[in-house]
Short mmCIF file of C-alpha atoms in Angstrom, two decimals:
data_model
loop_
_atom_site.label_atom_id
_atom_site.label_comp_id
_atom_site.label_asym_id
_atom_site.label_seq_id
_atom_site.Cartn_x
_atom_site.Cartn_y
_atom_site.Cartn_z
CA MET A 1 -14.47 -14.95 -3.24
CA LYS A 2 -14.44 -11.92 -0.93
CA PHE A 3 -17.35 -10.44 0.95
CA SER A 4 -17.84 -7.26 2.93
CA LEU A 5 -20.59 -6.15 5.27
CA ASN A 6 -21.52 -3.29 2.92
CA SER A 7 -21.86 -5.52 -0.14
CA ALA A 8 -23.89 -8.05 1.84
CA ALA A 9 -26.23 -5.34 3.11
CA GLN A 10 -26.70 -4.01 -0.43
CA LEU A 11 -27.55 -7.45 -1.78
CA LEU A 12 -29.97 -8.13 1.07
CA ALA A 13 -31.68 -4.78 0.53
CA LEU A 14 -31.96 -5.35 -3.22
CA ALA A 15 -33.42 -8.81 -2.82
CA ALA A 16 -35.80 -7.71 -0.07
CA ALA A 17 -37.13 -4.99 -2.35
CA MET A 18 -38.16 -7.53 -4.98
CA ALA A 19 -41.79 -8.58 -5.02
CA ALA A 20 -42.62 -12.00 -3.63
CA ALA A 21 -43.51 -13.42 -7.01
CA PRO A 22 -45.41 -16.73 -7.17
CA GLY A 23 -44.42 -19.78 -9.13
CA ALA A 24 -41.33 -21.01 -7.28
CA SER A 25 -41.05 -23.90 -4.85
CA ALA A 26 -39.23 -22.66 -1.76
CA GLN A 27 -38.67 -24.61 1.44
CA SER A 28 -41.87 -25.92 2.98
CA ALA A 29 -42.91 -28.22 5.83
CA GLY A 30 -41.12 -31.57 5.74
CA GLN A 31 -38.63 -30.53 3.04
CA TRP A 32 -34.86 -30.98 3.27
CA THR A 33 -32.41 -28.58 1.63
CA LEU A 34 -28.66 -28.82 1.11
CA LYS A 35 -26.49 -25.78 0.40
CA ALA A 36 -22.79 -25.50 -0.47
CA GLY A 37 -20.90 -22.23 -0.56
CA VAL A 38 -18.25 -20.07 1.04
CA ASN A 39 -18.23 -18.22 4.35
CA LYS A 40 -15.97 -15.39 5.49
CA ILE A 41 -15.49 -14.93 9.23
CA THR A 42 -14.17 -11.60 10.49
CA PRO A 43 -13.53 -11.39 14.25
CA LYS A 44 -14.52 -8.05 15.78
CA VAL A 45 -11.97 -8.18 18.57
CA THR A 46 -12.03 -6.41 21.90
CA SER A 47 -8.80 -7.56 23.52
CA GLY A 48 -7.88 -7.69 27.17
CA ASP A 49 -4.28 -7.31 28.32
CA VAL A 50 -1.84 -10.19 28.64
CA SER A 51 -1.42 -10.59 32.40
CA ALA A 52 1.85 -9.66 34.12
CA PRO A 53 4.77 -9.81 33.66
CA ALA A 54 3.97 -8.83 30.06
CA LEU A 55 4.28 -5.17 29.08
CA PRO A 56 1.12 -3.30 30.22
CA HIS A 57 -1.57 -2.96 27.54
CA SER A 58 -0.24 -5.92 25.54
CA LYS A 59 -3.28 -6.78 23.43
CA GLY A 60 -4.09 -8.99 20.45
CA ALA A 61 -5.74 -8.78 17.03
CA VAL A 62 -7.18 -11.68 15.01
CA SER A 63 -7.33 -11.97 11.21
CA SER A 64 -10.31 -13.05 9.09
CA ASP A 65 -10.53 -16.21 6.98
CA THR A 66 -12.76 -17.69 4.25
CA GLN A 67 -13.64 -21.37 3.95
CA PRO A 68 -16.17 -23.65 2.21
CA VAL A 69 -19.36 -24.46 4.10
CA LEU A 70 -22.04 -27.12 3.88
CA ILE A 71 -25.47 -26.28 5.27
CA VAL A 72 -28.38 -28.66 5.87
CA ALA A 73 -31.90 -27.42 6.69
CA TYR A 74 -35.27 -29.01 7.37
CA GLY A 75 -38.69 -27.36 7.15
CA LEU A 76 -40.48 -27.78 10.48
CA SER A 77 -43.39 -25.85 8.99
CA ASP A 78 -43.90 -23.62 5.96
CA ASN A 79 -42.26 -20.72 7.83
CA ILE A 80 -40.03 -22.32 10.48
CA SER A 81 -36.85 -24.24 9.66
CA ALA A 82 -34.01 -25.91 11.53
CA GLU A 83 -30.52 -25.46 10.04
CA VAL A 84 -27.06 -26.81 10.78
CA ASP A 85 -23.95 -25.10 9.38
CA LEU A 86 -20.79 -27.19 8.98
CA GLY A 87 -17.43 -26.55 7.35
CA LEU A 88 -13.67 -26.74 7.42
CA PRO A 89 -11.62 -25.11 10.20
CA TYR A 90 -10.83 -21.41 9.80
CA LYS A 91 -7.18 -20.45 10.22
CA HIS A 92 -6.61 -17.17 12.04
CA THR A 93 -3.41 -15.22 12.57
CA ILE A 94 -2.96 -13.54 15.96
CA SER A 95 -1.00 -10.26 15.91
CA GLY A 96 0.08 -7.74 18.49
CA ALA A 97 -2.10 -4.74 19.33
CA GLY A 98 -2.08 -1.96 21.89
CA ALA A 99 1.38 -1.52 23.39
CA ILE A 100 2.78 -4.34 21.21
CA GLU A 101 1.22 -3.32 17.91
CA GLY A 102 3.70 -3.80 15.08
CA THR A 103 5.44 -6.81 16.64
CA GLY A 104 4.12 -9.02 13.86
CA LYS A 105 2.59 -12.47 14.02
CA LEU A 106 2.29 -13.82 17.55
CA GLY A 107 0.73 -17.12 16.56
CA THR A 108 -1.92 -18.98 14.59
CA VAL A 109 -4.96 -21.00 15.59
CA GLU A 110 -7.67 -22.96 13.83
CA ALA A 111 -11.32 -22.43 14.80
CA LEU A 112 -14.14 -24.84 14.01
CA PRO A 113 -17.54 -23.21 14.70
CA PRO A 114 -20.47 -25.58 13.94
CA THR A 115 -23.76 -23.75 14.38
CA ALA A 116 -27.41 -24.78 14.69
CA PHE A 117 -30.26 -22.35 13.97
CA ILE A 118 -34.00 -22.09 14.28
CA GLN A 119 -35.18 -19.78 11.50
CA TYR A 120 -38.32 -17.90 10.57
CA ARG A 121 -38.85 -17.57 6.81
CA PHE A 122 -41.12 -14.79 5.58
CA PHE A 123 -43.75 -15.12 2.85
CA THR A 124 -45.15 -18.39 1.54
CA PRO A 125 -43.25 -21.41 0.16
CA ALA A 126 -44.33 -20.31 -3.34
CA ALA A 127 -42.55 -16.95 -3.07
CA LYS A 128 -39.57 -16.43 -5.35
CA VAL A 129 -37.78 -14.34 -2.72
CA ARG A 130 -37.86 -15.28 0.99
CA PRO A 131 -36.01 -13.27 3.62
CA TYR A 132 -35.36 -15.05 6.90
CA VAL A 133 -33.99 -14.49 10.39
CA GLY A 134 -32.48 -17.05 12.73
CA LEU A 135 -31.39 -17.56 16.29
CA GLY A 136 -28.72 -20.15 16.93
CA ALA A 137 -25.97 -21.59 19.07
CA THR A 138 -22.33 -21.83 17.97
CA TYR A 139 -19.75 -24.09 19.57
CA ALA A 140 -16.36 -22.46 18.98
CA TYR A 141 -13.70 -25.18 19.06
CA PHE A 142 -10.07 -24.03 18.88
CA GLN A 143 -7.24 -26.32 17.78
CA LYS A 144 -3.67 -26.34 16.47
CA ALA A 145 -2.63 -23.22 18.37
CA THR A 146 0.98 -22.37 17.51
CA GLY A 147 3.02 -19.56 19.05
CA SER A 148 5.85 -17.64 17.42
CA ALA A 149 9.19 -16.27 18.59
CA GLN A 150 7.51 -12.89 19.03
CA MET A 151 5.02 -14.42 21.46
CA THR A 152 7.86 -15.91 23.51
CA ALA A 153 9.65 -12.55 23.55
CA ILE A 154 6.55 -10.87 24.97
CA THR A 155 5.56 -13.49 27.53
CA ASN A 156 8.77 -15.32 28.46
CA ILE A 157 11.83 -13.46 27.25
CA GLY A 158 14.96 -15.57 27.57
CA GLY A 159 12.90 -18.65 28.52
CA GLN A 160 11.37 -21.64 26.80
CA ALA A 161 9.14 -21.17 23.77
CA THR A 162 5.63 -20.10 24.81
CA THR A 163 2.67 -22.21 23.79
CA PHE A 164 -0.97 -21.28 24.25
CA LYS A 165 -4.51 -22.53 24.00
CA ILE A 166 -7.89 -20.83 23.70
CA ASP A 167 -10.90 -21.97 25.73
CA ASN A 168 -13.69 -23.58 23.71
CA LYS A 169 -17.02 -21.80 24.19
CA LEU A 170 -20.72 -22.07 23.42
CA ALA A 171 -22.08 -18.76 22.12
CA ALA A 172 -25.31 -17.24 20.80
CA THR A 173 -25.54 -16.35 17.11
CA LEU A 174 -28.00 -14.11 15.25
CA GLN A 175 -28.68 -14.59 11.55
CA ALA A 176 -30.34 -12.66 8.72
CA GLY A 177 -30.51 -13.89 5.15
CA ILE A 178 -32.45 -14.13 1.94
CA VAL A 179 -33.22 -16.96 -0.48
CA LEU A 180 -33.79 -16.48 -4.20
CA ALA A 181 -35.43 -19.42 -6.00
CA LEU A 182 -33.68 -20.10 -9.32
CA ASN A 183 -36.15 -22.79 -10.40
CA GLU A 184 -38.27 -25.52 -8.82
CA ARG A 185 -35.28 -27.11 -7.03
CA TRP A 186 -32.27 -24.80 -7.07
CA TYR A 187 -31.84 -21.59 -5.09
CA ALA A 188 -29.24 -18.98 -4.14
CA ASP A 189 -28.76 -17.96 -0.52
CA LEU A 190 -27.00 -15.01 1.12
CA ALA A 191 -26.69 -14.81 4.91
CA VAL A 192 -25.04 -12.62 7.53
CA THR A 193 -24.43 -13.88 11.08
CA LYS A 194 -23.15 -12.29 14.28
CA THR A 195 -21.80 -14.44 17.12
CA PHE A 196 -21.33 -13.11 20.64
CA LEU A 197 -18.19 -14.91 21.74
CA LYS A 198 -16.01 -14.24 24.77
CA THR A 199 -13.13 -16.55 25.59
CA LYS A 200 -9.77 -16.71 27.34
CA VAL A 201 -6.25 -17.33 26.05
CA ARG A 202 -4.05 -19.40 28.37
CA PHE A 203 -0.27 -19.30 27.93
CA SER A 204 2.18 -21.98 29.02
CA THR A 205 3.86 -19.33 31.18
CA GLY A 206 0.76 -19.14 33.36
CA GLN A 207 -0.33 -15.81 31.93
CA THR A 208 -3.86 -15.29 30.58
CA GLN A 209 -5.68 -12.90 28.31
CA ASP A 210 -9.44 -12.27 27.99
CA MET A 211 -10.65 -11.92 24.41
CA THR A 212 -14.02 -10.85 23.02
CA LEU A 213 -14.07 -12.09 19.42
CA ASP A 214 -17.72 -11.42 18.38
CA PRO A 215 -17.15 -12.60 14.78
CA LEU A 216 -19.23 -11.31 11.87
CA ALA A 217 -19.69 -13.82 9.04
CA VAL A 218 -21.01 -13.45 5.50
CA SER A 219 -21.85 -16.53 3.42
CA PHE A 220 -23.09 -17.17 -0.09
CA GLY A 221 -24.13 -20.51 -1.49
CA ILE A 222 -26.19 -22.47 -3.99
CA GLY A 223 -28.66 -24.97 -2.63
CA TYR A 224 -30.93 -27.82 -3.71
CA LYS A 225 -34.41 -28.67 -2.39
CA PHE A 226 -35.22 -32.38 -2.01
#
């Protein structure tokens, strides 16, 4: 399943325009919910330069990825919830940009970004449609970083194969979403998140590169209210 920011915004606007009809049983104080779905993460990269002796303006780009997610939430009150988002690692391809654009794949890395939110849910628990906003913290954990021959050619031409790692970081995340009650227990959920993530790439050659990733994520899932 593929998502885009435009399609997510259209769905959010459509759902928000619906009247808050009574008769459903949305999340309320003391209630647990469990949601399963898919989440697409698209890094919005602002890349620094690979430090010397790399070619000046050697920058990087990072691909998007989609993975399953599992989300658990608990109603602290009728309008305030705590949520934890978990899932499988996202695999991202790192490519050349700037002066080295077109060099192809420089490497791959897996990112695991568990996130915890505090949310405010609008309307009453009986509303059929409930928009919400959230403020959270994401811990971006990077693993299985693998460099390519192109990376070695850029950072250590004629030398040993270059390896790299990316610093793990704690980052703030904003969230906006909407819940549509399907019946007394089941619901559909669409959410958009924006994480403000700056990190550093460290190469085995001693070179470094600052990276602002600021990923945008769009998720859709089906949930159950206990």
